[in-house]
Tab-separated table of C-alpha atoms and ligand atoms in Angstrom:
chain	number	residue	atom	x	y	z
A	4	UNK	CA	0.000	0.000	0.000
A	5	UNK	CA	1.387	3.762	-0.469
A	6	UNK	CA	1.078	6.102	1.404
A	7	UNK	CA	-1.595	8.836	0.654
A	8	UNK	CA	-2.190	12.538	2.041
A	9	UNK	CA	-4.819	12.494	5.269
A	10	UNK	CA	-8.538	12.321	4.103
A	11	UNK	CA	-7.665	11.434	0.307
A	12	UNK	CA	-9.807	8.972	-1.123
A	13	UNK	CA	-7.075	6.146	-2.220
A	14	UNK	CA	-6.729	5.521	-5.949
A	15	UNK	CA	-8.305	2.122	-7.573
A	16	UNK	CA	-5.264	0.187	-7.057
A	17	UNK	CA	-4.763	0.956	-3.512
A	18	UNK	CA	-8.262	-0.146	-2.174
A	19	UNK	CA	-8.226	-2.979	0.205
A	20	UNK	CA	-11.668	-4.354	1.936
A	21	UNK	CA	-12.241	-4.032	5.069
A	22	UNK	CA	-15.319	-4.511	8.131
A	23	UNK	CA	-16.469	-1.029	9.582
A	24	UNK	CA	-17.584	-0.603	12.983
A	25	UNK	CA	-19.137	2.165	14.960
A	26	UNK	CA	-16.695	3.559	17.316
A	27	UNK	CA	-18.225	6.162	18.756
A	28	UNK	CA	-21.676	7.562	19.126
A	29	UNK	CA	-23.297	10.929	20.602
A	30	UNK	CA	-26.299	12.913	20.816
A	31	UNK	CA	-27.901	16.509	21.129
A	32	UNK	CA	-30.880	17.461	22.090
A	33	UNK	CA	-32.047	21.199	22.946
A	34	UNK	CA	-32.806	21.674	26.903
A	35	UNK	CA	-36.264	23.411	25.555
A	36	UNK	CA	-38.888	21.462	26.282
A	37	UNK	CA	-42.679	21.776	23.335
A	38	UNK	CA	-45.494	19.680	25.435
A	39	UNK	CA	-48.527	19.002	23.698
A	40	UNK	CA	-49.938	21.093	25.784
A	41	UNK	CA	-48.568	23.959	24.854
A	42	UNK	CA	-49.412	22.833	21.298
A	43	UNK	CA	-52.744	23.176	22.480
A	44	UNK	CA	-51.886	26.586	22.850
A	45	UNK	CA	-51.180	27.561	19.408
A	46	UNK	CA	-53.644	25.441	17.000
A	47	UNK	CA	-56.688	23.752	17.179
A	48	UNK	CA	-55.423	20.427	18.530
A	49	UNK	CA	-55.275	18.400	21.546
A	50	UNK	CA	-52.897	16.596	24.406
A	51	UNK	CA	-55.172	13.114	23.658
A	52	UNK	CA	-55.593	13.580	19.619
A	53	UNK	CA	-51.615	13.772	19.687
A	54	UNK	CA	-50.723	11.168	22.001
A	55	UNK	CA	-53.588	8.736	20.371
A	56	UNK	CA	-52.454	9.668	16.509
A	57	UNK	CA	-48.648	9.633	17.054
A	58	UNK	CA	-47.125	8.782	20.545
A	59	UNK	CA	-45.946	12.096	20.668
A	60	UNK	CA	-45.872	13.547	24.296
A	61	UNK	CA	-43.501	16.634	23.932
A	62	UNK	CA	-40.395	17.245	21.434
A	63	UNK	CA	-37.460	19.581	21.962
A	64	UNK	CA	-37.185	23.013	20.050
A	65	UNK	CA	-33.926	24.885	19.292
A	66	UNK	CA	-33.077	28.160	20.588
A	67	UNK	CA	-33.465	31.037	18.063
A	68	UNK	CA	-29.697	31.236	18.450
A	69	UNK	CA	-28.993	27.647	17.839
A	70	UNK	CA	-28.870	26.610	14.298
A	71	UNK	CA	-28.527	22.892	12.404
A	72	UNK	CA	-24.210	23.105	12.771
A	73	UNK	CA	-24.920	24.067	17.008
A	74	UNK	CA	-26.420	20.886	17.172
A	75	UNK	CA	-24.534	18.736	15.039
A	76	UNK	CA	-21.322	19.991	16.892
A	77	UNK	CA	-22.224	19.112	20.004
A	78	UNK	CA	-23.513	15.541	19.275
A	79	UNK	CA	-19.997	15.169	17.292
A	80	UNK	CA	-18.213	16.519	20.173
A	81	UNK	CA	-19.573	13.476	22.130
A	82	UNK	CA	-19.014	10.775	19.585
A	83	UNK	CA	-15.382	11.723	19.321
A	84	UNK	CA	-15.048	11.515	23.043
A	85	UNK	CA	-16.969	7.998	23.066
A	86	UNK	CA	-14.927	6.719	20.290
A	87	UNK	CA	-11.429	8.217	22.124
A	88	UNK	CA	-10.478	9.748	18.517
A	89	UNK	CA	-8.879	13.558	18.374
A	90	UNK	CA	-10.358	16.062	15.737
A	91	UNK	CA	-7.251	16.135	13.691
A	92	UNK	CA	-7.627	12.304	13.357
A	93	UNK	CA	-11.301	12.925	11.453
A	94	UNK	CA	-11.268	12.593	7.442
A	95	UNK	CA	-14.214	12.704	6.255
A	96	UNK	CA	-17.559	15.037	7.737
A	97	UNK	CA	-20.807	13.987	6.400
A	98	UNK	CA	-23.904	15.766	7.970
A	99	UNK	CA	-27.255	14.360	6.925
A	100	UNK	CA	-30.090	17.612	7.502
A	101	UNK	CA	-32.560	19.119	5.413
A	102	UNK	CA	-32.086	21.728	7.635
A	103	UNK	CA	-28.854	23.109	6.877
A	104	UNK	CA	-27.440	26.179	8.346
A	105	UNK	CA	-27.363	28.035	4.833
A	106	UNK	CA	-28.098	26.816	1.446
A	107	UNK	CA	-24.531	27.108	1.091
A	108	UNK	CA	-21.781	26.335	2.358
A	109	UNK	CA	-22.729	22.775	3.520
A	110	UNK	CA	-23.301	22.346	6.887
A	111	UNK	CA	-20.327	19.793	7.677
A	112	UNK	CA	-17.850	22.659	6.618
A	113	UNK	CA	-19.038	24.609	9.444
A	114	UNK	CA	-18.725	21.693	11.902
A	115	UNK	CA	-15.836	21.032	10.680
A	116	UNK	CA	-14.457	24.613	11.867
A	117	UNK	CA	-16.080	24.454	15.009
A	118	UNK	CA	-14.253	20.877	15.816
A	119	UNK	CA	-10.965	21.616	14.369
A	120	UNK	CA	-10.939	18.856	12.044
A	121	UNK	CA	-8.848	20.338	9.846
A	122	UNK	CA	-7.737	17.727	7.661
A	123	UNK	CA	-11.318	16.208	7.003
A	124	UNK	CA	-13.261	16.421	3.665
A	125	UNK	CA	-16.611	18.033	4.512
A	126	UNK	CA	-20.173	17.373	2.712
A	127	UNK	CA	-23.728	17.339	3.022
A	128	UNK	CA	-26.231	15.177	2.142
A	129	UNK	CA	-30.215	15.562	1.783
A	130	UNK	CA	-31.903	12.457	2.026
A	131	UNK	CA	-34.639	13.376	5.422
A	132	UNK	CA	-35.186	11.053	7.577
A	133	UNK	CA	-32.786	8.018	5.798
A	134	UNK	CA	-30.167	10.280	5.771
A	135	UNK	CA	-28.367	8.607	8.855
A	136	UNK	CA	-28.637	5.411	7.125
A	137	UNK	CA	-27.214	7.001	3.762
A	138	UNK	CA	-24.711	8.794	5.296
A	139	UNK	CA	-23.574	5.857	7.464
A	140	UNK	CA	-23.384	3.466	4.060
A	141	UNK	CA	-20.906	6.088	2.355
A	142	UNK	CA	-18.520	6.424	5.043
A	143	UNK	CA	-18.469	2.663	4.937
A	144	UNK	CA	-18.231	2.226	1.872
A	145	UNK	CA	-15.407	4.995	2.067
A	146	UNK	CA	-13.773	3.444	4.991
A	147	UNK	CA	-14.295	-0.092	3.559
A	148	UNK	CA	-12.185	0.752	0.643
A	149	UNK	CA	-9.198	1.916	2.590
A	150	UNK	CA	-9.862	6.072	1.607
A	151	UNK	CA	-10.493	6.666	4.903
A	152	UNK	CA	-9.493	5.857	7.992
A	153	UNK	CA	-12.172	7.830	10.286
A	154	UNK	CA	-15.600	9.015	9.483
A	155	UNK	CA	-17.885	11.481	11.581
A	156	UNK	CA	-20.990	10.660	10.551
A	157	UNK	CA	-23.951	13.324	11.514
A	158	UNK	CA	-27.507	13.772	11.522
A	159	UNK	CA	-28.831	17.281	12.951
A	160	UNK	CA	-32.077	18.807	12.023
A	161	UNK	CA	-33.819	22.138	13.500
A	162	UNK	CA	-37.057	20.985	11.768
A	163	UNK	CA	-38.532	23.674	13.857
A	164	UNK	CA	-37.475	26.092	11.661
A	165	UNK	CA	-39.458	24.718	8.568
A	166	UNK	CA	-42.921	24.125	10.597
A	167	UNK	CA	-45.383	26.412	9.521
A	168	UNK	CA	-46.873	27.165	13.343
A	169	UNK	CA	-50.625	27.759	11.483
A	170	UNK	CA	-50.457	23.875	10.085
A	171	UNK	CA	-51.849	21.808	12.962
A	172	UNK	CA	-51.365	19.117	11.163
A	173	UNK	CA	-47.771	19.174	11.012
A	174	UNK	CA	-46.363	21.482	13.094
A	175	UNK	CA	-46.955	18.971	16.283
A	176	UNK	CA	-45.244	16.097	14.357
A	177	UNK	CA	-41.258	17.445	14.729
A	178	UNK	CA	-38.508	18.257	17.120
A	179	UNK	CA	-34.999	19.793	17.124
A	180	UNK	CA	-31.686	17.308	17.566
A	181	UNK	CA	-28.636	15.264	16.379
A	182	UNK	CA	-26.997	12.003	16.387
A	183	UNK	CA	-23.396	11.156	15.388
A	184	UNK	CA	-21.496	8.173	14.966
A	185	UNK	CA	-17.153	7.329	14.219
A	186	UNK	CA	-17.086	5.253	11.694
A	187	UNK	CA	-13.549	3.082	11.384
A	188	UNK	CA	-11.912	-0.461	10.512
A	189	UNK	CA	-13.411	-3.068	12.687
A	190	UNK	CA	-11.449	-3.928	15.687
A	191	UNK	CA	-10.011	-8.296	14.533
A	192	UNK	CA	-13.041	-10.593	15.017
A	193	UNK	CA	-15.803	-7.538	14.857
A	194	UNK	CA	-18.096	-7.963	12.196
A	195	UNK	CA	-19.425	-4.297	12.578
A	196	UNK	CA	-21.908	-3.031	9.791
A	197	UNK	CA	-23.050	-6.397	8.209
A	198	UNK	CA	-25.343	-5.154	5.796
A	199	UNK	CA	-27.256	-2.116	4.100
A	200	UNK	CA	-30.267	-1.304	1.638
A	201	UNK	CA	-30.869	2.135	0.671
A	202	UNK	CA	-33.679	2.860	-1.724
A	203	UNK	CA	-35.717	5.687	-3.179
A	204	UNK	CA	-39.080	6.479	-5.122
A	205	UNK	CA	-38.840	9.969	-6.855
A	206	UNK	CA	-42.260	9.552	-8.016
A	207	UNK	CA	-43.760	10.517	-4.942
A	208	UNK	CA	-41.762	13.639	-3.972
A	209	UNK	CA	-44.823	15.443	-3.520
A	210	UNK	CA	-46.542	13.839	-0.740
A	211	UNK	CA	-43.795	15.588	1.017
A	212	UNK	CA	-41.782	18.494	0.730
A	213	UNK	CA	-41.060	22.293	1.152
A	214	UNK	CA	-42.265	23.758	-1.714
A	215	UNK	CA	-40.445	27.059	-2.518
A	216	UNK	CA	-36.716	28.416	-1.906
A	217	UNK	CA	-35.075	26.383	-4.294
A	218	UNK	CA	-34.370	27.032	-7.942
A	219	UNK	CA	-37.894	25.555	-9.150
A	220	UNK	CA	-39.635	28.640	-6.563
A	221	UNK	CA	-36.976	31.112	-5.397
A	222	UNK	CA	-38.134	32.889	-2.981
A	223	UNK	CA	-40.063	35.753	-3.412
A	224	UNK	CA	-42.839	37.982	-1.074
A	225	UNK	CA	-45.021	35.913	-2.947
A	226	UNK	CA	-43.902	32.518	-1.738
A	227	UNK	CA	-43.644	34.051	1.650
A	228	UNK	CA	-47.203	35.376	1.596
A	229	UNK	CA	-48.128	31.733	0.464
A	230	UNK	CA	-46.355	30.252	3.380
A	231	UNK	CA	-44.638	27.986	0.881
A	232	UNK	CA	-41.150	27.852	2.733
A	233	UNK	CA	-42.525	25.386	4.814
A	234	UNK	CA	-42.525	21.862	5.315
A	235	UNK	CA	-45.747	20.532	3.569
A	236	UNK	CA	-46.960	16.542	3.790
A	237	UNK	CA	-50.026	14.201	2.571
A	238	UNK	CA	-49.719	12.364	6.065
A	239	UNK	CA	-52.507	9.706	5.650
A	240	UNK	CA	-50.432	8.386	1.796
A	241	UNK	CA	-46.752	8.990	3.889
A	242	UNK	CA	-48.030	6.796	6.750
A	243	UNK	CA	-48.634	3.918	4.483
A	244	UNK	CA	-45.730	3.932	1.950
A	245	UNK	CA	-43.352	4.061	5.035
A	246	UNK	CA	-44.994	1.413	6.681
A	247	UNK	CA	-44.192	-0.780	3.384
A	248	UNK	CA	-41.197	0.356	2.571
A	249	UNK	CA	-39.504	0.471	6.610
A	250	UNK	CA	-40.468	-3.400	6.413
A	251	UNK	CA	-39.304	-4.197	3.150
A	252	UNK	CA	-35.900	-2.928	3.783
A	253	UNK	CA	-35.538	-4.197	7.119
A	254	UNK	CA	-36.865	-7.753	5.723
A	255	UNK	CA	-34.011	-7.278	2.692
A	256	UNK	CA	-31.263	-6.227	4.819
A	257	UNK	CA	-31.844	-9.686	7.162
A	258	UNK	CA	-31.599	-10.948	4.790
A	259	UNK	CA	-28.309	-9.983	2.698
A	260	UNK	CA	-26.894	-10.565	6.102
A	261	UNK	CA	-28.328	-13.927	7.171
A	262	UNK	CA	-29.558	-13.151	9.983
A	263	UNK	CA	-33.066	-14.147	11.080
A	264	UNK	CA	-35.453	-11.509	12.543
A	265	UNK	CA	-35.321	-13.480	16.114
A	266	UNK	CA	-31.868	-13.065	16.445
A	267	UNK	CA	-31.977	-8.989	16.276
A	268	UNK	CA	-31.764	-7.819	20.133
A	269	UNK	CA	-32.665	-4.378	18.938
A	270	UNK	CA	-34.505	-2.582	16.092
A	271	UNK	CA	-34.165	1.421	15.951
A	272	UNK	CA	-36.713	2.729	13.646
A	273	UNK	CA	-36.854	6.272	12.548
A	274	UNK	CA	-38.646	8.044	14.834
A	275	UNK	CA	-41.568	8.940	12.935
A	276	UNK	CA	-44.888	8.125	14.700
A	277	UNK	CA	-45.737	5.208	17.468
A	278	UNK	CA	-48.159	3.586	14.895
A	279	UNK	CA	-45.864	3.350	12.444
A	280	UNK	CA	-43.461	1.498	14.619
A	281	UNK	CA	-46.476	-0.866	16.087
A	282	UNK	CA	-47.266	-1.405	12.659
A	283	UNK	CA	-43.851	-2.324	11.485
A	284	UNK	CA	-43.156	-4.568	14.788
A	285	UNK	CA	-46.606	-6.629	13.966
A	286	UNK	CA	-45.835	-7.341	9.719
A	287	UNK	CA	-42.242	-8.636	11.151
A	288	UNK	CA	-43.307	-10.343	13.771
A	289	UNK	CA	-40.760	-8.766	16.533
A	290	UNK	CA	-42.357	-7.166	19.877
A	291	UNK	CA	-42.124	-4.222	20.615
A	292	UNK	CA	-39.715	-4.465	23.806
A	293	UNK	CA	-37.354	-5.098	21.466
A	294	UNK	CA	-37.309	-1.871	19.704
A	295	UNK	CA	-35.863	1.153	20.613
A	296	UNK	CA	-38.210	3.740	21.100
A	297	UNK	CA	-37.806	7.764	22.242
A	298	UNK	CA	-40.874	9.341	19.920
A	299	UNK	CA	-42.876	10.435	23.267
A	300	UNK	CA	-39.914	12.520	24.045
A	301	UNK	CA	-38.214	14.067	21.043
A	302	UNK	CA	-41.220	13.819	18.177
A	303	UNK	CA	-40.279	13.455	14.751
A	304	UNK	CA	-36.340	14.573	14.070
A	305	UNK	CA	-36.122	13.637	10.570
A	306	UNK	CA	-32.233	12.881	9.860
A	307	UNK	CA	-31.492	13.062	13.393
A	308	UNK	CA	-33.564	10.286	14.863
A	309	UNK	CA	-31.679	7.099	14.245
A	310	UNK	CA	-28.378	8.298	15.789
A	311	UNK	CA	-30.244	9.909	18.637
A	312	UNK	CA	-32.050	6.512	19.932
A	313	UNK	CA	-28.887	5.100	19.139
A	314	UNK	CA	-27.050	6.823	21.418
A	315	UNK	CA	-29.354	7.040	24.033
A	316	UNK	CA	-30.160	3.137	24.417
A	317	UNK	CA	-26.206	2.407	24.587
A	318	UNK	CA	-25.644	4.800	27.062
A	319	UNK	CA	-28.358	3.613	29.376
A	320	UNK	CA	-27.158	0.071	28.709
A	321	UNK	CA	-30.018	-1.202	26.572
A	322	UNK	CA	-27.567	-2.092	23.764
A	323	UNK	CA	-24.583	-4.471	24.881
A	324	UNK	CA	-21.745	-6.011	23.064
A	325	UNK	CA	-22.421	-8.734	20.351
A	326	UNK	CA	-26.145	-7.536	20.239
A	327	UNK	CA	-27.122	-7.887	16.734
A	328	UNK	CA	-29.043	-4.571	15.969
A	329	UNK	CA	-31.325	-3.206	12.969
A	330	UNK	CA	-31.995	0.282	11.891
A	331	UNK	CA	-34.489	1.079	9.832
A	332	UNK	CA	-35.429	4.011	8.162
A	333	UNK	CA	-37.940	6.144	5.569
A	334	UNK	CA	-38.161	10.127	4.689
A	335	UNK	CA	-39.260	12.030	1.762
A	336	UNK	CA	-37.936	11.777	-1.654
A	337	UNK	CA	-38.795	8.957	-0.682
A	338	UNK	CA	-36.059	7.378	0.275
A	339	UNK	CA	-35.686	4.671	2.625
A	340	UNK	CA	-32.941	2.096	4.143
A	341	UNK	CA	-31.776	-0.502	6.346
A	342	UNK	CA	-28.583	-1.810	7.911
A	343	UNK	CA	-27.689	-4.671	10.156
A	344	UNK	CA	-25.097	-4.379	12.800
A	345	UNK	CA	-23.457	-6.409	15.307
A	346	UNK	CA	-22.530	-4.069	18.173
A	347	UNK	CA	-19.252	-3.863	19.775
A	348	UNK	CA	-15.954	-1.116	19.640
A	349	UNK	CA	-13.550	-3.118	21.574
B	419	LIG	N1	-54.915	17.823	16.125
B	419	LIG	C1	-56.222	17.498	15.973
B	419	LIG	N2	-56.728	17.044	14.819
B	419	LIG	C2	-55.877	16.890	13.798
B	419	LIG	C3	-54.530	17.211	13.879
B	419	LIG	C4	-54.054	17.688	15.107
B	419	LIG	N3	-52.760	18.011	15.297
B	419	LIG	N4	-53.930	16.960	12.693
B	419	LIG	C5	-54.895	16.493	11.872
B	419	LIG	N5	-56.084	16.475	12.537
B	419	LIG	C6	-57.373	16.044	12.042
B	419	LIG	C7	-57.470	16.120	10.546
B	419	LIG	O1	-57.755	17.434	10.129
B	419	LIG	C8	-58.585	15.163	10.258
B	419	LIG	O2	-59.803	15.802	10.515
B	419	LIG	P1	-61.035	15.599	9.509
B	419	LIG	O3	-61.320	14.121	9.573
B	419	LIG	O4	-62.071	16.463	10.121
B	419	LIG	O5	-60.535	16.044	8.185
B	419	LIG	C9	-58.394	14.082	11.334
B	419	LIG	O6	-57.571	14.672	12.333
B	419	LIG	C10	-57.737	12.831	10.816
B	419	LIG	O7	-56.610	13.207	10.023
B	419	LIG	P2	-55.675	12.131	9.367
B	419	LIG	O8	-54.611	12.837	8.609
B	419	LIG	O9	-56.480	11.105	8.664
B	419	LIG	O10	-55.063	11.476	10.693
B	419	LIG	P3	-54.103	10.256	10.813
B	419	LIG	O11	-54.687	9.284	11.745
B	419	LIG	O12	-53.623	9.784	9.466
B	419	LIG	O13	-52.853	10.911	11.545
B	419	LIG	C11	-50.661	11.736	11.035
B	419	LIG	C12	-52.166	11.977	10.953
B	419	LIG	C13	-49.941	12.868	10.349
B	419	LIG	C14	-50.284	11.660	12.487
B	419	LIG	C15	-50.347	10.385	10.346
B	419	LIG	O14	-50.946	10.341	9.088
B	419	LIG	C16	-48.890	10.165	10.181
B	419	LIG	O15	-48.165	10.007	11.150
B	419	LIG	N6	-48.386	10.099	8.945
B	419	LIG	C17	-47.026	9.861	8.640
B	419	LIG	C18	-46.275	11.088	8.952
B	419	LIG	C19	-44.822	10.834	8.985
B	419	LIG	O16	-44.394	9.972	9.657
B	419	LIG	N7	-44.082	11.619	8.243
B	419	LIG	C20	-42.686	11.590	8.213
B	419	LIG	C21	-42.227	10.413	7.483
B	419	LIG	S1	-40.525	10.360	7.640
């Protein structure tokens, strides 16, 4: 092997194959607190009709101050410690939001200044809620093939910024975080990421999206007036094609991996809606104390969700070495993914 400059993708003839593992994790979440009940006190909805439709109890909300690259520091900050790697160590930044901090320069570039990782390669990467699970194949897939040694991984979303406060029926449905993960070689006898699906359907981009502020609608006092800078969504049609398509790709990716459903200790769905995740854990047949679930508290926090329940159910001890986990996930586009994982960093 030759050598190669820090964070340079190696050239075809240098690649070598090897397992990935995650080697560190961290999370973010804003200290302020949106109960349903204050909901109740901006549109015409209710504590029950929330809890009943979604799980939803409260979610967390940014402060004005705070923006996408706040968030996604801080959770990356934490993964770094967990994973006992020093910024200059990082090459490659990949922060999954469709809430960046500008419409450019991508959001990882800004992380990347606020961590000091100054010899990382820095993008973004827009697929909602499956970003995590994109973003995680790449830097696999990157790390995999020898380019890269370390990967920060992030998912950060201030999805309170693109509510529209007047839409009742989304506005209650999100919440403000991020999730990170260090992505490097296995340690000998890991098998790490075992296996991923990622797939999309273009032909439904409408059922949800933000309308205007892109090149199709610049924006304009017009698309203001129209309140079209805000996140819009067919709920009722989303619910269904992510039920299908969460359980399709978790069935697939068992399934590329060998690994039977009953030997998954943990499933961490995106964190979309309790009935989605009921539904999913009855067509698979896998209860549901054995998936990891945080909706009640955070809502909906599209790319962030994944790496957030992550985190959280390792650090309370939930998920142990050798546990064979499954993450699942589905957003708009659509896109939608799963990977299989056999946890364990030492
Ligand atoms: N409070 C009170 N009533 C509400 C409401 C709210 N926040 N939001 C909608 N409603 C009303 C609707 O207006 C409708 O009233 P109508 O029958 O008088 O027209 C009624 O509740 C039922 O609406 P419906 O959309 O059929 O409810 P639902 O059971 O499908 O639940 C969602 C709505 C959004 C919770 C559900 O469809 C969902 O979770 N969809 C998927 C969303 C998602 O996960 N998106 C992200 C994917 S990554």
């Amino acid at each position: 092997m030759t050598s190669q400059a820090p964070g340079r993708i190696a050239s075809a003839a240098d690649r070598t194959v090897c397992r990935v593992a995650v080697m560190g994790w961290g999370s973010y979440a804003p200290a302020r607190v949106l109960t349903n009940r204050d909901l109740e006190r901006m549109v015409a909805t209710t504590h029950e009709w929330i809890v009943e439709r979604t799980g939803m109890r409260e979610r967390r909300v940014a402060a004005e101050h705070e923006a996408t690259s706040d968030l996604a520091t801080l959770a990356a900050q934490r993964a770094l410690q967990t994973a006992n790697v020093a910024p200059a160590e990082v090459d490659m930044i990949l922060v999954a939001t469709i809430t960046p901090d500008y419409p450019f320069p991508n959001t990882a570039c800004l992380v990347q200044s606020r961590l000091g990782c100054s010899r990382a390669f820095c993008f973004g990467l827009e697929a909602a809620c499956s970003g995590f699970l994109y973003g995680m194949e790449i830097a696999r897939a990157a790390v995999a093939t020898g380019g890269v040694r370390t990967a920060l991984v992030i998912g950060a979303e201030k999805m309170t910024s693109i509510l529209d406060w007047q839409d009742r029926t989304t506005c209650v449905l999100f919440g403000d975080g991020a999730g990170a993960v260090v992505l490097q070689p296995a340690p000998a006898g890991r098998r790490g990421i075992i296996s991923t699906v990622l797939g999309s359907d273009g032909s439904l981009a409408d059922l949800l999206m933000m309308p205007a502020g892109g090149s199709r609608h610049p924006a304009t006092a017009a698309t203001v007036a129209a309140r079209q800078h805000f996140l819009k969504m067919r709920g009722r049609e989303v619910f269904r094609h992510a039920v299908q398509h969460m359980c399709e790709a978790a069935r697939e990716a068992l399934s590329k991996a060998g690994v039977k459903i009953q030997d998954v200790r943990w499933i961490i769905p995106h964190q979309a809606n309790l009935r989605i995740i009921s539904a999913i854990s009855e067509r698979l047949g896998c209860p549901m104390d054995r998936f990891v679930v945080n909706v009640e508290r955070y809502g909906n926090t599209s790319a962030a969700s994944i790496g957030l329940a992550l985190d959280e159910a390792v650090r309370d001890g939930r998920i142990r070495d050798g546990d064979v986990v499954l993450m699942v996930a589905f957003g708009a586009g659509f896109t939608w993914g799963a990977t299989v994982l056999e946890w364990g960093a030492k």
